[in-house]
Amino acid sequence: MELQKGKGAAVAAASGAAGGGGGAGAGAPGGGRLLLSTSLDAKDELEERLERCMSIVTSMTTGVSEREANDALNAYVCKGPPQHEEICLGLFTLVLTEPAQAQKCYRDLALVSRDGMNIVLNKINQLLMEKYLKLQDTCRTQLVWLVRELVKSGVLGADGVCMTFMKQIAGGDVTAKNIWLAESVLDILTEQREWVLKSSILIAMAVYTYLRLIVDHHGTAQLQALRQKEVDFCISLLRERFMECLMIGRDLVRLLQNVARIPEFELLWKDIIHNPQALSPQFTGILQLLQSRTSRKFLACRLTPDMETKLLFMTSRVRFGQQKRYQDWFQRQYLSTPDSQSLRCDLIRYICGVVHPSNEVLSSDILPRWAIIGWLLTTCTSNVAASNAKLALFYDWLFFSPDKDSIMNIEPAILVMHHSMKPHPAITATLLDFMCRIIPNFYPPLEGHVRQGVFSSLNHIVEKRVLAHLAPLFDNPKLDKELRAMLREKFPEFCSSPSPPVEVKIEEPVSIEMDNHLSDKDESCYDNAEAAFSDDEEDLNSKGKKREFRFHPIKETVVEEPVDITPYLDQLDESLRDKVLQLQKGSDTEAQCEVMQEIVDQVLEEDFDSEQLSVLASCLQELFKAHFRGEVLPEEVTEESLEESVGKPLYLIFRNLCQMQEDNSSFSLLLDLLSELYQKQPKIGYHLLYYLRARESLLQPFFPVFTGSVHWGSMRRKNISGSLSCEALGDSSKAAAGKMNLYESFAQATQLGDLHTCLMMDMKACQEDDVRLLCHLTPSIYTEFPDETLRSGELLNMIVAVIDSAQLQELVCHVMMGNLVMFRKDSVLNILIQSLDWETFEQYCAWQLFLAHNIPLETIIPILQHLKYKEHPEALSCLLLQLRREKPSEEMVKMVLSRPCHPDDQFTTSILRHWCMKHDELLAEHIKSLLIKNNSLPRKRQSLRSSSSKLAQLTLEQILEHLDNLRLNLTNTKQNFFSQTPILQALQHVQASCDEAHKMKFSDLFSLAEEYEDSSTKPPKSRRKAALSSPRSRKNATQPPNAEEESGSSSASEEEDTKPKPTKRKRKGSSAVGSDSD
């Protein structure tokens, strides 16, 4: 960001107050917690860490003079980065929890910080994005105070925190806390106006936010006063910095329309329409604004992080037909008050402009966008809000241009109308009526442009096969005659059906209600030809059966258009402007690379104005848009193809960063440029990861390595095509080691400020754009960032959600060759538990990858406690097949027996039966041990017993039920498992002490032990003799044992050498196991 001085400014601002007093920790730390919680809530990890850091600072500064406190803090900070982080976070926590000490703590924080407050900024962003709703009121107040101080000090990155704060201001919410937050942030922006004017993105974001909030603030005197402050703030920025506000795009006009009756905005509207040059010489009129598509970041900024998370969850994880409880929750939380109706427009614009599902999601049974929008429309209670919601839905239609706009922005509206025709014809009718009437009424002087925009939208919808034909929609008998006549008048081209109407009737959409009551037939809404984006209707066969439909992804046609960077050039220095123009005119990649290196060199000069970084980033992003289209990874990965793929001019920034030391000031400056680029083009993140991965590959010993400085002249001789050789990558293989940590520095320099968040966002963007590249990056990402990738299943879920079977097999090979570790013992159980909510193929992939690792099964056996036979068949089948290969341990048997008994759940019986066949003696010993242990405790305490696994809750009744099921399963087989001495001894022990109810319930089981006699009075027989004298051994004497049985018997004999051999008595009477039950 184009702010000033970072750490130096903060220290200068605080240094005047550094004399006298008791330091940061003069008082005892506050007893209050950071976060609201109940007695049932577990301690929050972040809160625990912050409190731990606070106690470190307090212990060092309590009871000493300020000089001694400062010396102690500085000495501790100098020990290393971990200690520096602890002190910064400790002081930060004291600021939040101790208002009386806040000024002293902030002063000390400014003095000890070695990274320009970067650690503090990252933690503020994390609290705002993840924990704000749980923050104590005092901490919220102090957080605002701290941000005000950071802005006053001109700390680099404070504008990002301000934008995160603005995102937390909820639309349609006039509760006291939300109003306080809106006013507090506005006061900061108003007081520090000169600072605000240095950041063009902050200007645009603030105008967009407060223009939207003005609509909600009316009624009481307090709200009217706040509204006037918001009006004055927005008007001043719009009039003084209109070109910065112009980057908002067409939604700026939509927001200005909502406030047009306010006198100040009425005057502004007159200038926009009649005298646009008065606002800016580059502003040609309102058409310029309306033809500009609104960036996603503005549409997303009006949803709080919690709203955004819930909405993204519904559109990516919830199955169609199961959404009602999620929508009900959202309705109660955010849409239940009259004031909240204005939020519906924000939600619809977000869904249309930001939520663009992948082709895999579009072809799945995930809740589609049109269904959520239909729900928002049908539950709207205000006529004004309903009209605004319809405008929000059609807004991108009005000036739609196939060359600039996306089909995904206009798709929801047509699908809402299409799918509502049968269950809710009134919704379809009102939307079609709105579409017709908006053309002449939106802005009469531009009626021709609006008509062309709507026509282009409809034409594009048919071309992209969102709907095969529009005639079934426009000329449907369910619409009234006047509306059908108006549609024929406005859109005659789309009212004639080229296909026989009989097909439309036969393949009518399935009735799926907007209120989520599915029809009795379990049919998908995509069974309809139009909704499935299928080929043209084919003839039905003679029996009238429906044909099979195939899904075809929507592919946007990329049309290269002239790049216009004129608005940015005027803000650059003359020499830099000339080089950017040369870059624009460069005829080939090689020439562009030379100019790009010159630009980088100029940026690194001492007299370079860092405030131009943002403008330069805007120019580069516009000039190199083509870099971010299509797949990055070459079709065939070879040394030559890798070199060519990293030969893009923009990658020169990466190369120069790789050559620098991190403590170099030039390194920070280039990182700032990269951060600005990332803000404007988020794909730059995974491009950096790819460059570092390619660089690592090219600098391996089997690739030729060049050393020495790099000159583009020599590169031109070696690489005619302009691609980057190993020399161009910057250094030797030895120097290349560990360079992936450059990405960590980049992540901390971005507005996100957090490695985990940045990495996950970049991998998500990579997943959506290039699955092959995602798989290519996976080994290095897991290897270089184990703490960020192995502690949760977030990245794993991204991978298994999109890979195919071949890519899965490739990853399994990487794991088995030792190139990739995707699980570790301390977190694998939690990840597999998370995976239980994933799709079937995703779960099977996760289990395949787990099984490729050499992790003992005992590590994950507690997952059995979470598995339900109806809900988790994937995990149960994978676990069953793996247990089949294992020799049973007592813990395994305990977990297996801990599963609830159900007639349809055959898991426990099947694995016990298998172990009976292969490891009967070992299994018998374990069951005996568990029976005796459980029988020795009081019945009421059995469910509370602890064991090596906290999840295990094994009761005596459970063991007996499973054994009885096993007994029935082994009936009429040659397996004499229940004739073994340990089993009979244990059953006799339990029978002697259990109550009558259990004796009656398990009478058949206990009858096996009734005739068992204590063998202690008789001399023990050898195991071999007992085995030979048993009916089982006689029957099987002629059968050759298989290899597995031989290994089992040999291991059993080894055990016998180390412990006394238990005696085994034959039961009197029949030798058949099931004879008693018979």
mmCIF file of N, CA, C and O in Angstrom, residues 102-157:
data_model
loop_
_atom_site.group_PDB
_atom_site.id
_atom_site.type_symbol
_atom_site.label_atom_id
_atom_site.label_comp_id
_atom_site.label_asym_id
_atom_site.label_seq_id
_atom_site.Cartn_x
_atom_site.Cartn_y
_atom_site.Cartn_z
ATOM 1 N N ALA A 102 -3.236 1.102 27.934
ATOM 2 C CA ALA A 102 -3.126 0.996 26.475
ATOM 3 C C ALA A 102 -2.080 1.942 25.891
ATOM 4 O O ALA A 102 -1.289 1.546 25.028
ATOM 5 N N GLN A 103 -2.058 3.203 26.369
ATOM 6 C CA GLN A 103 -1.134 4.171 25.799
ATOM 7 C C GLN A 103 0.318 3.751 26.026
ATOM 8 O O GLN A 103 1.155 3.804 25.120
ATOM 9 N N LYS A 104 0.614 3.288 27.253
ATOM 10 C CA LYS A 104 1.977 2.853 27.557
ATOM 11 C C LYS A 104 2.337 1.612 26.744
ATOM 12 O O LYS A 104 3.445 1.494 26.225
ATOM 13 N N CYS A 105 1.400 0.691 26.649
ATOM 14 C CA CYS A 105 1.673 -0.538 25.903
ATOM 15 C C CYS A 105 1.930 -0.246 24.434
ATOM 16 O O CYS A 105 2.821 -0.838 23.806
ATOM 17 N N TYR A 106 1.157 0.665 23.858
ATOM 18 C CA TYR A 106 1.344 0.984 22.447
ATOM 19 C C TYR A 106 2.694 1.673 22.227
ATOM 20 O O TYR A 106 3.389 1.388 21.248
ATOM 21 N N ARG A 107 3.058 2.524 23.174
ATOM 22 C CA ARG A 107 4.367 3.179 23.057
ATOM 23 C C ARG A 107 5.483 2.144 23.087
ATOM 24 O O ARG A 107 6.403 2.162 22.275
ATOM 25 N N ASP A 108 5.416 1.201 24.038
ATOM 26 C CA ASP A 108 6.433 0.159 24.115
ATOM 27 C C ASP A 108 6.410 -0.737 22.877
ATOM 28 O O ASP A 108 7.451 -1.169 22.387
ATOM 29 N N LEU A 109 5.214 -0.994 22.371
ATOM 30 C CA LEU A 109 5.084 -1.824 21.173
ATOM 31 C C LEU A 109 5.771 -1.160 19.984
ATOM 32 O O LEU A 109 6.473 -1.802 19.202
ATOM 33 N N ALA A 110 5.571 0.148 19.837
ATOM 34 C CA ALA A 110 6.199 0.877 18.738
ATOM 35 C C ALA A 110 7.714 0.861 18.859
ATOM 36 O O ALA A 110 8.432 0.827 17.855
ATOM 37 N N LEU A 111 8.221 0.856 20.106
ATOM 38 C CA LEU A 111 9.666 0.892 20.316
ATOM 39 C C LEU A 111 10.323 -0.467 20.105
ATOM 40 O O LEU A 111 11.448 -0.550 19.617
ATOM 41 N N VAL A 112 9.657 -1.552 20.467
ATOM 42 C CA VAL A 112 10.304 -2.867 20.370
ATOM 43 C C VAL A 112 10.032 -3.556 19.033
ATOM 44 O O VAL A 112 10.728 -4.509 18.689
ATOM 45 N N SER A 113 9.037 -3.102 18.271
ATOM 46 C CA SER A 113 8.684 -3.786 17.025
ATOM 47 C C SER A 113 9.814 -3.664 16.006
ATOM 48 O O SER A 113 10.344 -2.575 15.773
ATOM 49 N N ARG A 114 10.179 -4.785 15.435
ATOM 50 C CA ARG A 114 11.273 -4.806 14.447
ATOM 51 C C ARG A 114 10.750 -5.043 13.021
ATOM 52 O O ARG A 114 11.547 -5.158 12.094
ATOM 53 N N ASP A 115 9.443 -5.156 12.867
ATOM 54 C CA ASP A 115 8.908 -5.489 11.542
ATOM 55 C C ASP A 115 7.833 -4.509 11.091
ATOM 56 O O ASP A 115 6.966 -4.853 10.283
ATOM 57 N N GLY A 116 7.887 -3.291 11.601
ATOM 58 C CA GLY A 116 6.887 -2.311 11.188
ATOM 59 C C GLY A 116 5.479 -2.687 11.605
ATOM 60 O O GLY A 116 4.528 -2.428 10.882
ATOM 61 N N MET A 117 5.365 -3.310 12.767
ATOM 62 C CA MET A 117 4.054 -3.711 13.329
ATOM 63 C C MET A 117 3.381 -4.814 12.499
ATOM 64 O O MET A 117 2.178 -5.032 12.631
ATOM 65 N N ASN A 118 4.133 -5.512 11.694
ATOM 66 C CA ASN A 118 3.517 -6.492 10.809
ATOM 67 C C ASN A 118 2.828 -7.609 11.590
ATOM 68 O O ASN A 118 1.734 -8.060 11.235
ATOM 69 N N ILE A 119 3.463 -8.059 12.672
ATOM 70 C CA ILE A 119 2.871 -9.126 13.493
ATOM 71 C C ILE A 119 1.536 -8.671 14.059
ATOM 72 O O ILE A 119 0.544 -9.415 14.059
ATOM 73 N N VAL A 120 1.482 -7.452 14.543
ATOM 74 C CA VAL A 120 0.258 -6.917 15.141
ATOM 75 C C VAL A 120 -0.827 -6.772 14.081
ATOM 76 O O VAL A 120 -1.998 -7.127 14.307
ATOM 77 N N LEU A 121 -0.468 -6.268 12.907
ATOM 78 C CA LEU A 121 -1.455 -6.119 11.826
ATOM 79 C C LEU A 121 -2.041 -7.473 11.425
ATOM 80 O O LEU A 121 -3.253 -7.600 11.223
ATOM 81 N N ASN A 122 -1.176 -8.465 11.331
ATOM 82 C CA ASN A 122 -1.665 -9.812 10.991
ATOM 83 C C ASN A 122 -2.646 -10.328 12.030
ATOM 84 O O ASN A 122 -3.672 -10.919 11.701
ATOM 85 N N LYS A 123 -2.325 -10.094 13.301
ATOM 86 C CA LYS A 123 -3.183 -10.614 14.363
ATOM 87 C C LYS A 123 -4.505 -9.838 14.423
ATOM 88 O O LYS A 123 -5.558 -10.423 14.705
ATOM 89 N N ILE A 124 -4.466 -8.542 14.130
ATOM 90 C CA ILE A 124 -5.716 -7.772 14.087
ATOM 91 C C ILE A 124 -6.613 -8.313 12.980
ATOM 92 O O ILE A 124 -7.821 -8.530 13.175
ATOM 93 N N ASN A 125 -6.018 -8.550 11.804
ATOM 94 C CA ASN A 125 -6.808 -9.105 10.695
ATOM 95 C C ASN A 125 -7.393 -10.465 11.054
ATOM 96 O O ASN A 125 -8.547 -10.760 10.737
ATOM 97 N N GLN A 126 -6.592 -11.295 11.734
ATOM 98 C CA GLN A 126 -7.093 -12.618 12.130
ATOM 99 C C GLN A 126 -8.253 -12.501 13.109
ATOM 100 O O GLN A 126 -9.267 -13.196 12.980
ATOM 101 N N LEU A 127 -8.131 -11.618 14.091
ATOM 102 C CA LEU A 127 -9.214 -11.423 15.057
ATOM 103 C C LEU A 127 -10.469 -10.916 14.365
ATOM 104 O O LEU A 127 -11.579 -11.352 14.657
ATOM 105 N N LEU A 128 -10.302 -9.974 13.434
ATOM 106 C CA LEU A 128 -11.461 -9.400 12.753
ATOM 107 C C LEU A 128 -12.152 -10.430 11.865
ATOM 108 O O LEU A 128 -13.387 -10.483 11.819
ATOM 109 N N MET A 129 -11.383 -11.247 11.174
ATOM 110 C CA MET A 129 -11.976 -12.197 10.233
ATOM 111 C C MET A 129 -12.525 -13.447 10.920
ATOM 112 O O MET A 129 -13.494 -14.031 10.459
ATOM 113 N N GLU A 130 -11.922 -13.858 12.033
ATOM 114 C CA GLU A 130 -12.286 -15.144 12.634
ATOM 115 C C GLU A 130 -12.970 -15.029 13.987
ATOM 116 O O GLU A 130 -13.779 -15.888 14.337
ATOM 117 N N LYS A 131 -12.644 -13.989 14.766
ATOM 118 C CA LYS A 131 -13.088 -13.973 16.166
ATOM 119 C C LYS A 131 -13.898 -12.742 16.544
ATOM 120 O O LYS A 131 -14.259 -12.596 17.718
ATOM 121 N N TYR A 132 -14.192 -11.866 15.585
ATOM 122 C CA TYR A 132 -14.791 -10.586 15.972
ATOM 123 C C TYR A 132 -16.124 -10.768 16.701
ATOM 124 O O TYR A 132 -16.414 -10.066 17.670
ATOM 125 N N LEU A 133 -16.945 -11.697 16.253
ATOM 126 C CA LEU A 133 -18.265 -11.882 16.870
ATOM 127 C C LEU A 133 -18.155 -12.376 18.306
ATOM 128 O O LEU A 133 -19.090 -12.210 19.088
ATOM 129 N N LYS A 134 -17.009 -12.963 18.670
ATOM 130 C CA LYS A 134 -16.830 -13.468 20.032
ATOM 131 C C LYS A 134 -16.054 -12.504 20.925
ATOM 132 O O LYS A 134 -15.896 -12.759 22.115
ATOM 133 N N LEU A 135 -15.548 -11.420 20.354
ATOM 134 C CA LEU A 135 -14.731 -10.482 21.135
ATOM 135 C C LEU A 135 -15.552 -9.805 22.227
ATOM 136 O O LEU A 135 -16.706 -9.423 22.021
ATOM 137 N N GLN A 136 -14.918 -9.645 23.381
ATOM 138 C CA GLN A 136 -15.542 -8.872 24.458
ATOM 139 C C GLN A 136 -15.726 -7.424 24.004
ATOM 140 O O GLN A 136 -14.954 -6.910 23.187
ATOM 141 N N ASP A 137 -16.725 -6.740 24.553
ATOM 142 C CA ASP A 137 -16.986 -5.348 24.152
ATOM 143 C C ASP A 137 -15.775 -4.458 24.411
ATOM 144 O O ASP A 137 -15.453 -3.576 23.603
ATOM 145 N N THR A 138 -15.115 -4.667 25.542
ATOM 146 C CA THR A 138 -13.927 -3.853 25.856
ATOM 147 C C THR A 138 -12.850 -4.061 24.800
ATOM 148 O O THR A 138 -12.207 -3.104 24.356
ATOM 149 N N CYS A 139 -12.655 -5.298 24.386
ATOM 150 C CA CYS A 139 -11.629 -5.589 23.383
ATOM 151 C C CYS A 139 -11.983 -4.970 22.036
ATOM 152 O O CYS A 139 -11.099 -4.503 21.304
ATOM 153 N N ARG A 140 -13.276 -4.954 21.695
ATOM 154 C CA ARG A 140 -13.685 -4.303 20.440
ATOM 155 C C ARG A 140 -13.350 -2.810 20.481
ATOM 156 O O ARG A 140 -12.835 -2.245 19.516
ATOM 157 N N THR A 141 -13.677 -2.181 21.619
ATOM 158 C CA THR A 141 -13.396 -0.747 21.763
ATOM 159 C C THR A 141 -11.905 -0.488 21.638
ATOM 160 O O THR A 141 -11.471 0.451 20.953
ATOM 161 N N GLN A 142 -11.106 -1.314 22.311
ATOM 162 C CA GLN A 142 -9.658 -1.133 22.279
ATOM 163 C C GLN A 142 -9.080 -1.431 20.904
ATOM 164 O O GLN A 142 -8.088 -0.817 20.498
ATOM 165 N N LEU A 143 -9.698 -2.348 20.189
ATOM 166 C CA LEU A 143 -9.226 -2.658 18.841
ATOM 167 C C LEU A 143 -9.403 -1.447 17.929
ATOM 168 O O LEU A 143 -8.517 -1.121 17.124
ATOM 169 N N VAL A 144 -10.531 -0.764 18.057
ATOM 170 C CA VAL A 144 -10.751 0.457 17.281
ATOM 171 C C VAL A 144 -9.732 1.519 17.678
ATOM 172 O O VAL A 144 -9.161 2.216 16.822
ATOM 173 N N TRP A 145 -9.484 1.626 18.976
ATOM 174 C CA TRP A 145 -8.495 2.617 19.464
ATOM 175 C C TRP A 145 -7.122 2.304 18.883
ATOM 176 O O TRP A 145 -6.404 3.209 18.425
ATOM 177 N N LEU A 146 -6.740 1.032 18.872
ATOM 178 C CA LEU A 146 -5.430 0.642 18.370
ATOM 179 C C LEU A 146 -5.308 0.937 16.871
ATOM 180 O O LEU A 146 -4.270 1.442 16.416
ATOM 181 N N VAL A 147 -6.352 0.653 16.114
ATOM 182 C CA VAL A 147 -6.300 0.941 14.683
ATOM 183 C C VAL A 147 -6.172 2.444 14.445
ATOM 184 O O VAL A 147 -5.428 2.887 13.554
ATOM 185 N N ARG A 148 -6.863 3.233 15.259
ATOM 186 C CA ARG A 148 -6.735 4.692 15.135
ATOM 187 C C ARG A 148 -5.285 5.123 15.357
ATOM 188 O O ARG A 148 -4.745 5.966 14.627
ATOM 189 N N GLU A 149 -4.626 4.533 16.352
ATOM 190 C CA GLU A 149 -3.230 4.884 16.630
ATOM 191 C C GLU A 149 -2.319 4.439 15.484
ATOM 192 O O GLU A 149 -1.386 5.154 15.112
ATOM 193 N N LEU A 150 -2.579 3.255 14.936
ATOM 194 C CA LEU A 150 -1.763 2.775 13.817
ATOM 195 C C LEU A 150 -1.896 3.684 12.605
ATOM 196 O O LEU A 150 -0.919 3.967 11.908
ATOM 197 N N VAL A 151 -3.123 4.152 12.359
ATOM 198 C CA VAL A 151 -3.347 5.064 11.236
ATOM 199 C C VAL A 151 -2.646 6.392 11.488
ATOM 200 O O VAL A 151 -2.007 6.958 10.588
ATOM 201 N N LYS A 152 -2.754 6.903 12.715
ATOM 202 C CA LYS A 152 -2.065 8.162 13.055
ATOM 203 C C LYS A 152 -0.568 8.041 12.818
ATOM 204 O O LYS A 152 0.080 8.986 12.372
ATOM 205 N N SER A 153 -0.017 6.860 13.137
ATOM 206 C CA SER A 153 1.425 6.655 12.999
ATOM 207 C C SER A 153 1.832 6.360 11.559
ATOM 208 O O SER A 153 3.019 6.225 11.272
ATOM 209 N N GLY A 154 0.850 6.195 10.673
ATOM 210 C CA GLY A 154 1.163 5.909 9.272
ATOM 211 C C GLY A 154 1.797 4.551 9.065
ATOM 212 O O GLY A 154 2.645 4.373 8.189
ATOM 213 N N VAL A 155 1.401 3.568 9.859
ATOM 214 C CA VAL A 155 1.993 2.228 9.750
ATOM 215 C C VAL A 155 1.588 1.591 8.420
ATOM 216 O O VAL A 155 0.406 1.605 8.043
ATOM 217 N N LEU A 156 2.561 1.039 7.729
ATOM 218 C CA LEU A 156 2.308 0.399 6.440
ATOM 219 C C LEU A 156 1.401 -0.814 6.634
ATOM 220 O O LEU A 156 1.701 -1.705 7.406
ATOM 221 N N GLY A 157 0.284 -0.838 5.932
ATOM 222 C CA GLY A 157 -0.655 -1.951 6.049
ATOM 223 C C GLY A 157 -1.882 -1.634 6.879
ATOM 224 O O GLY A 157 -2.803 -2.446 6.961
#
